[in-house]
Coordinates of C-alpha atoms in Angstrom, one line a residue:
A1 CA 0.5 80.1 64.7
S2 CA 3.1 78.8 62.4
G3 CA 4.0 80.7 59.3
K4 CA 3.1 77.5 57.5
Y5 CA -0.4 77.5 59.0
L6 CA -0.8 81.2 58.3
E7 CA -0.4 80.4 54.9
T8 CA -2.7 77.4 54.9
E9 CA -5.7 80.0 56.8
F10 CA -5.4 83.1 55.1
G11 CA -5.1 81.0 51.6
K12 CA -8.8 79.9 52.0
E13 CA -12.0 82.0 51.6
P14 CA -12.5 84.4 52.1
F15 CA -8.9 85.8 51.8
G16 CA -7.8 83.8 49.0
W17 CA -4.4 85.5 49.8
D18 CA -1.0 83.9 48.2
F19 CA 2.1 83.3 50.1
D20 CA 4.0 86.4 49.5
V21 CA 1.0 88.5 50.5
V22 CA 0.7 86.8 53.9
R23 CA 4.5 86.8 54.2
L24 CA 4.6 90.7 53.7
L25 CA 1.7 91.7 55.9
T26 CA 3.0 89.0 58.7
V27 CA 6.3 91.3 58.8
C28 CA 4.0 94.4 58.7
L29 CA 2.5 93.3 62.2
V30 CA 6.2 92.6 63.3
R31 CA 7.2 96.0 62.2
A32 CA 4.3 97.8 64.1
D33 CA 5.0 95.3 67.3
A34 CA 1.8 94.3 66.8
V35 CA 3.1 90.5 66.9
E36 CA 5.8 88.9 67.8
A37 CA 7.8 86.4 65.9
T38 CA 10.1 83.6 66.9
S39 CA 12.4 81.6 64.7
K40 CA 15.0 78.4 65.2
G41 CA 14.2 79.1 69.1
Q42 CA 15.0 82.7 69.1
L43 CA 12.7 86.2 69.7
I44 CA 12.9 88.3 66.8
E45 CA 12.5 91.5 68.6
S46 CA 12.9 93.6 65.6
A47 CA 12.0 93.4 62.0
M48 CA 14.8 95.1 60.4
S49 CA 17.5 92.3 62.5
V50 CA 19.6 90.3 60.7
E51 CA 17.2 87.1 62.3
A52 CA 14.2 89.1 60.7
K53 CA 15.5 89.0 57.3
N54 CA 16.6 85.7 57.1
T55 CA 13.3 84.3 58.2
F56 CA 11.3 86.5 56.4
S57 CA 13.5 86.0 52.6
Q58 CA 13.8 82.0 53.4
N59 CA 10.3 80.3 52.6
N60 CA 11.3 77.3 54.5
L61 CA 12.5 79.5 57.9
F62 CA 9.4 81.5 57.5
R63 CA 7.0 78.3 57.4
Q64 CA 8.8 77.1 60.8
A65 CA 8.8 80.2 62.3
S66 CA 5.8 80.8 64.7
F67 CA 4.3 84.0 65.5
R68 CA 1.6 85.4 68.4
P69 CA 0.2 88.6 69.5
K70 CA 2.5 91.1 71.1
I71 CA 0.6 91.7 74.6
G72 CA 1.7 93.5 78.0
I73 CA 1.8 91.1 80.7
D74 CA -1.3 91.9 83.0
F75 CA -2.2 90.0 86.6
P76 CA -5.0 87.6 84.9
E77 CA -1.8 86.9 82.1
L78 CA 0.6 85.7 85.4
V79 CA -2.2 83.6 87.3
K80 CA -2.5 81.8 83.6
A81 CA 0.9 81.4 83.9
N82 CA 1.0 79.8 87.2
E83 CA -2.1 77.5 86.1
N84 CA -0.2 76.8 83.2
H85 CA 3.3 75.8 85.4
Q86 CA 1.6 73.9 88.1
D87 CA 0.0 71.8 84.8
V88 CA 3.4 71.0 83.3
F89 CA 5.7 71.0 86.3
G90 CA 3.3 70.3 89.0
D91 CA 3.5 73.0 91.5
Q92 CA 2.3 76.4 92.0
I93 CA 4.5 79.4 91.5
P94 CA 4.5 81.3 95.1
E95 CA 4.4 84.8 94.3
L96 CA 2.4 86.4 91.6
T97 CA 4.9 88.9 90.4
Q98 CA 6.2 89.1 87.2
S99 CA 9.7 88.3 87.7
V100 CA 8.9 85.7 90.2
V101 CA 6.8 84.1 87.4
A102 CA 9.5 84.8 84.9
Q103 CA 12.3 83.4 87.0
A104 CA 10.2 80.1 88.4
I105 CA 9.2 79.4 85.0
R106 CA 12.9 79.6 83.8
V107 CA 14.8 77.6 86.2
S108 CA 11.6 74.9 85.6
I109 CA 12.1 74.8 82.3
A110 CA 16.4 74.5 82.3
A111 CA 15.9 72.0 84.8
R112 CA 13.9 69.4 81.9
E113 CA 15.4 71.4 78.9
K114 CA 18.7 68.7 78.9
S115 CA 16.6 65.8 78.6
V116 CA 14.1 67.0 76.0
Q117 CA 17.8 67.4 74.1
D118 CA 19.5 64.3 75.1
M119 CA 16.3 62.3 73.6
Y120 CA 16.0 64.5 70.5
N121 CA 19.6 63.5 70.2
V122 CA 19.4 59.9 70.4
L123 CA 16.3 60.2 68.0
A124 CA 18.2 62.1 65.8
T125 CA 21.3 59.9 65.8
N126 CA 19.1 56.7 65.4
K127 CA 16.9 58.4 62.8
L128 CA 14.0 57.3 64.6
P129 CA 10.6 59.2 64.0
G130 CA 9.5 61.8 66.4
S131 CA 12.7 64.0 66.7
D132 CA 11.4 66.7 64.8
I133 CA 8.6 67.0 68.1
L134 CA 11.5 67.2 70.6
G135 CA 13.4 69.7 68.1
S136 CA 11.2 71.8 67.7
A137 CA 10.0 71.8 72.1
V138 CA 13.9 72.5 72.7
D139 CA 13.7 75.3 70.3
L140 CA 10.4 76.8 72.4
M141 CA 12.2 76.4 75.5
R142 CA 15.2 78.1 74.5
A143 CA 13.2 81.1 73.9
V144 CA 10.9 80.6 77.0
R145 CA 14.5 80.7 79.2
T146 CA 16.5 83.1 77.1
G147 CA 13.8 85.8 76.7
S148 CA 12.6 88.9 78.4
E149 CA 10.4 88.7 81.2
E150 CA 7.7 89.4 79.2
Q151 CA 8.5 87.7 76.4
T152 CA 9.1 84.5 78.9
I153 CA 5.5 84.4 80.4
S154 CA 4.1 85.2 77.0
T155 CA 6.1 82.3 75.0
F156 CA 5.3 80.0 78.3
N157 CA 1.4 80.5 78.3
S158 CA 1.4 80.1 74.6
S159 CA 3.4 76.9 74.2
Y160 CA 3.2 75.2 77.7
K161 CA 1.3 72.3 76.3
E162 CA 3.8 71.5 73.4
I163 CA 6.6 71.8 76.4
K164 CA 4.4 69.7 78.4
E165 CA 4.3 67.3 75.9
A166 CA 7.9 67.1 75.1
N167 CA 8.3 66.2 78.9
K168 CA 6.3 63.5 78.6
R169 CA 7.8 62.3 75.7
A170 CA 11.3 62.6 76.8
A171 CA 10.5 60.8 80.4
E172 CA 9.4 58.1 78.8
L173 CA 12.1 57.8 76.0
T174 CA 14.6 57.8 78.8
N175 CA 12.7 54.8 80.3
V176 CA 12.6 52.6 77.9
L177 CA 15.4 53.5 75.2
N178 CA 18.2 51.9 76.7
E179 CA 21.2 50.6 74.8
P180 CA 19.8 47.0 74.3
K181 CA 16.7 48.5 73.4
L182 CA 18.3 50.8 70.6
A183 CA 20.1 47.6 69.1
D184 CA 17.0 45.9 69.3
L185 CA 14.9 48.8 67.0
E186 CA 18.2 48.8 64.9
A187 CA 18.2 44.6 64.3
S188 CA 14.1 45.5 63.9
K189 CA 15.1 47.9 61.3
S190 CA 17.9 46.2 59.6
V191 CA 15.2 42.9 59.6
L192 CA 12.9 45.5 57.4
G193 CA 15.7 47.1 55.1
K194 CA 17.7 43.6 54.1
M195 CA 16.0 40.5 54.9
W196 CA 12.5 41.6 54.2
P197 CA 13.2 43.1 50.5
F198 CA 14.7 39.1 49.8
L199 CA 11.3 37.2 51.2
Q200 CA 8.4 39.1 49.9
K201 CA 10.0 38.2 46.4
E202 CA 9.3 34.9 47.7
P203 CA 6.5 33.0 45.6
D204 CA 5.7 30.7 48.5
L205 CA 6.3 33.0 51.4
E206 CA 2.7 32.7 53.5
N207 CA 0.7 36.1 53.9
T208 CA 1.5 35.8 57.8
F209 CA 4.7 37.2 57.1
R210 CA 3.5 40.0 54.6
E211 CA 1.4 41.2 57.4
H212 CA 3.8 41.0 59.9
A213 CA 6.5 43.3 57.7
E214 CA 3.2 45.6 57.0
K215 CA 2.8 45.6 60.8
L216 CA 6.4 46.1 61.7
D217 CA 6.7 49.6 58.9
D218 CA 4.0 50.7 60.6
C219 CA 5.1 50.5 64.5
L220 CA 9.1 51.5 63.3
A221 CA 7.2 54.7 61.1
R222 CA 4.9 56.0 64.2
E223 CA 6.2 58.6 66.9
T224 CA 4.7 56.6 69.3
F225 CA 7.2 53.8 68.0
Y226 CA 8.7 53.5 71.7
R227 CA 5.3 51.9 72.9
E228 CA 5.2 49.4 70.8
L229 CA 8.8 47.9 71.2
S230 CA 7.4 44.6 72.1
A231 CA 5.1 44.2 69.1
I232 CA 8.0 45.8 66.9
D233 CA 10.3 42.9 68.5
Q234 CA 7.9 40.2 67.8
Y235 CA 6.9 40.9 64.2
A236 CA 11.4 41.2 64.0
R237 CA 11.5 37.9 65.1
E238 CA 9.0 36.1 62.9
L239 CA 10.8 37.5 59.7
K240 CA 14.1 36.7 60.9
K241 CA 13.0 33.3 61.9
E242 CA 11.7 32.6 58.1
Y243 CA 14.7 34.3 56.7
L244 CA 17.2 32.2 58.5
R245 CA 15.2 29.2 57.8
R246 CA 15.3 29.7 54.0
F247 CA 19.0 30.6 54.6
K248 CA 19.4 27.3 56.5
E249 CA 18.0 25.4 53.3
A250 CA 20.3 27.0 51.1
A251 CA 23.0 26.7 52.9
H252 CA 22.4 22.9 53.7
A253 CA 21.5 22.5 49.3
R254 CA 24.8 23.9 48.8
Q255 CA 26.8 21.6 50.7
I256 CA 25.2 18.8 49.8
A257 CA 25.4 19.7 46.6
Y258 CA 29.5 20.5 46.6
S259 CA 30.0 16.9 48.6
E260 CA 28.2 15.1 46.1
A261 CA 30.5 16.6 43.4
I262 CA 33.5 15.6 45.2
Q263 CA 32.4 12.4 45.6
F264 CA 31.8 12.0 42.0
L265 CA 35.2 13.6 41.0
E266 CA 37.0 11.1 43.1
T267 CA 35.2 8.7 41.3
T268 CA 36.3 10.0 38.1
P269 CA 38.8 7.1 36.5
G270 CA 42.3 8.9 36.5
W271 CA 41.4 10.6 40.2
E272 CA 43.8 7.1 41.4
K273 CA 46.7 8.6 39.6
L274 CA 47.2 11.9 40.7
T275 CA 49.1 12.7 43.8
A276 CA 47.7 13.9 47.0
E277 CA 48.8 17.6 46.2
Q278 CA 47.5 17.2 42.9
K279 CA 44.2 16.4 44.2
D280 CA 44.1 19.2 46.5
V281 CA 45.0 21.8 44.1
I282 CA 41.8 20.3 41.9
K283 CA 39.1 20.2 44.6
E284 CA 39.9 23.7 45.9
S285 CA 37.5 25.1 43.9
L286 CA 35.0 23.0 45.4
T287 CA 36.1 22.1 49.2
P288 CA 35.3 25.7 50.8
Y289 CA 31.6 25.2 50.2
V290 CA 31.5 22.1 52.3
E291 CA 34.0 22.6 54.6
E292 CA 34.1 26.3 55.3
P293 CA 31.0 27.5 58.1
V294 CA 28.6 29.7 56.0
N295 CA 28.9 33.2 56.6
L296 CA 25.5 35.2 57.3
N297 CA 26.4 38.3 55.7
L298 CA 25.9 35.7 52.3
S299 CA 22.8 36.5 50.4
I300 CA 20.0 33.8 49.9
P301 CA 20.5 34.2 45.8
Q302 CA 24.1 34.2 46.6
L303 CA 23.6 30.6 48.0
R304 CA 21.3 29.7 45.6
S305 CA 23.9 30.8 42.7
D306 CA 26.6 29.0 44.2
C307 CA 24.0 25.6 43.9
D308 CA 23.4 26.8 40.3
A309 CA 27.1 26.5 39.3
V310 CA 27.7 23.6 41.0
T311 CA 28.0 21.6 37.6
S312 CA 30.0 24.0 36.0
R313 CA 32.6 24.0 38.6
L314 CA 32.6 20.2 38.4
N315 CA 32.6 20.0 35.1
K316 CA 36.1 22.7 35.2
A317 CA 37.6 20.6 37.8
V318 CA 37.4 17.0 35.9
E319 CA 39.2 18.5 33.0
E320 CA 42.0 19.5 35.0
M321 CA 41.9 16.1 36.6
V322 CA 42.1 14.7 32.9
R323 CA 44.6 17.0 32.0
M324 CA 47.0 16.3 34.7
V325 CA 46.7 12.6 33.7
D326 CA 46.6 13.0 29.8
G327 CA 48.2 16.5 29.4
N328 CA 47.8 17.8 25.8
R329 CA 46.2 15.0 24.6
V330 CA 42.3 16.0 26.1
V331 CA 40.1 17.8 24.0
R332 CA 36.9 18.8 25.5
V333 CA 33.7 18.5 23.6
S334 CA 30.0 19.9 25.1
V335 CA 27.0 17.8 24.4
S336 CA 25.0 21.0 24.6
A337 CA 26.3 22.6 21.5
F338 CA 24.7 19.4 19.4
F339 CA 21.3 19.6 20.9
A340 CA 20.9 23.6 21.0
G341 CA 17.3 25.0 20.4
G342 CA 16.4 21.2 21.8
V343 CA 15.3 18.0 20.1
E344 CA 11.6 17.4 18.9
T345 CA 11.7 14.2 15.9
E346 CA 13.7 11.1 15.8
E347 CA 15.1 12.6 12.8
Q348 CA 16.5 15.4 14.6
L349 CA 18.0 13.2 17.4
D350 CA 19.9 11.1 15.2
A351 CA 21.3 14.2 13.2
A352 CA 22.9 15.3 17.0
L353 CA 23.9 12.2 18.0
Q354 CA 25.7 11.5 14.7
G355 CA 27.2 14.8 14.7
L356 CA 28.8 14.4 18.4
K357 CA 29.6 11.1 17.0
E358 CA 31.7 12.1 13.7
T359 CA 33.2 15.3 16.2
C360 CA 34.9 12.5 18.6
E361 CA 35.9 10.4 15.8
R362 CA 37.9 12.8 14.4
H363 CA 39.4 13.6 17.6
I364 CA 39.9 10.3 18.7
G365 CA 41.8 9.6 15.2
A366 CA 44.1 12.8 15.5
G367 CA 45.4 10.9 18.8
K368 CA 43.1 12.9 21.1
K369 CA 41.3 12.0 24.5
V370 CA 37.6 13.1 24.1
L371 CA 36.4 14.8 27.2
I372 CA 32.4 14.7 27.2
Q373 CA 30.6 17.5 28.7

């Protein structure tokens, strides 16, 4: 039983003990050699050892540690170990003596411990669920392999189910988690972490894609995710397809908007008076959005923002062109300044137009060329 289990069970009726009482009584049992403790894969043989002090003085370590009654190894226990060995590893132990049984268990554990450790490393490195299960199993296997003969047999008998499950899980993971599959999983997590946050805010998104995202999130969070690889790939592929569709639409809309802006610029009076070099300088704020291939690292909001900015960039380019032709004579007048707050009546419209007219007349009278934008 884990320390957390003891805390929970003895906190209930009819005991009602708090955490410190459970910990105190547990360490008393360890001190009396009535209970054995295992912490971080290491058997605690003495309540006065450094390992015991660390375990019992730190709440989390105590909760993670495991405890079992300390019993001697009799013949029924050896028979039980043989049955458990056959259940876990598929073969019987040839001789039911304590030394032979303990050695057979150690050899079988050692032959499989590396594969469990390797799969734990893969899960932990790639931040995939289930690593804690294999990590606990590795600690158990290490305790079985390194303990005394009595400890090896008793620990194996009390934890063989966890070891069996870990061996099965590690074998399944080894068969399916190759480099391409790990890359696919990383791509699926990227879809959920980078593409879905944008998609879910789209007002016209179909509910089907929301269902795909929920199922993808659920599959990736399961400890048995490796049994759902085809479903994970399917959900991620559908979400990515929808994201790329919207991405291409935004990229195409940006390209069209800037192509039309360049056409407008090239038909603006005065353009024909510029040299080829001057034309290139003026168009350099517009042409990258038409000629350069779209970078997939760009976000859709950025592409849409570029579309919204096309008018201001075009106005700036036109102003640069006019200034190249007419120099300091050019004065820019913003139409929006005269219509701030909107127009609701004919009188307001007349007043705004009159204000615009008077401003232009004043600049023209001063010998300026008015650029209205």
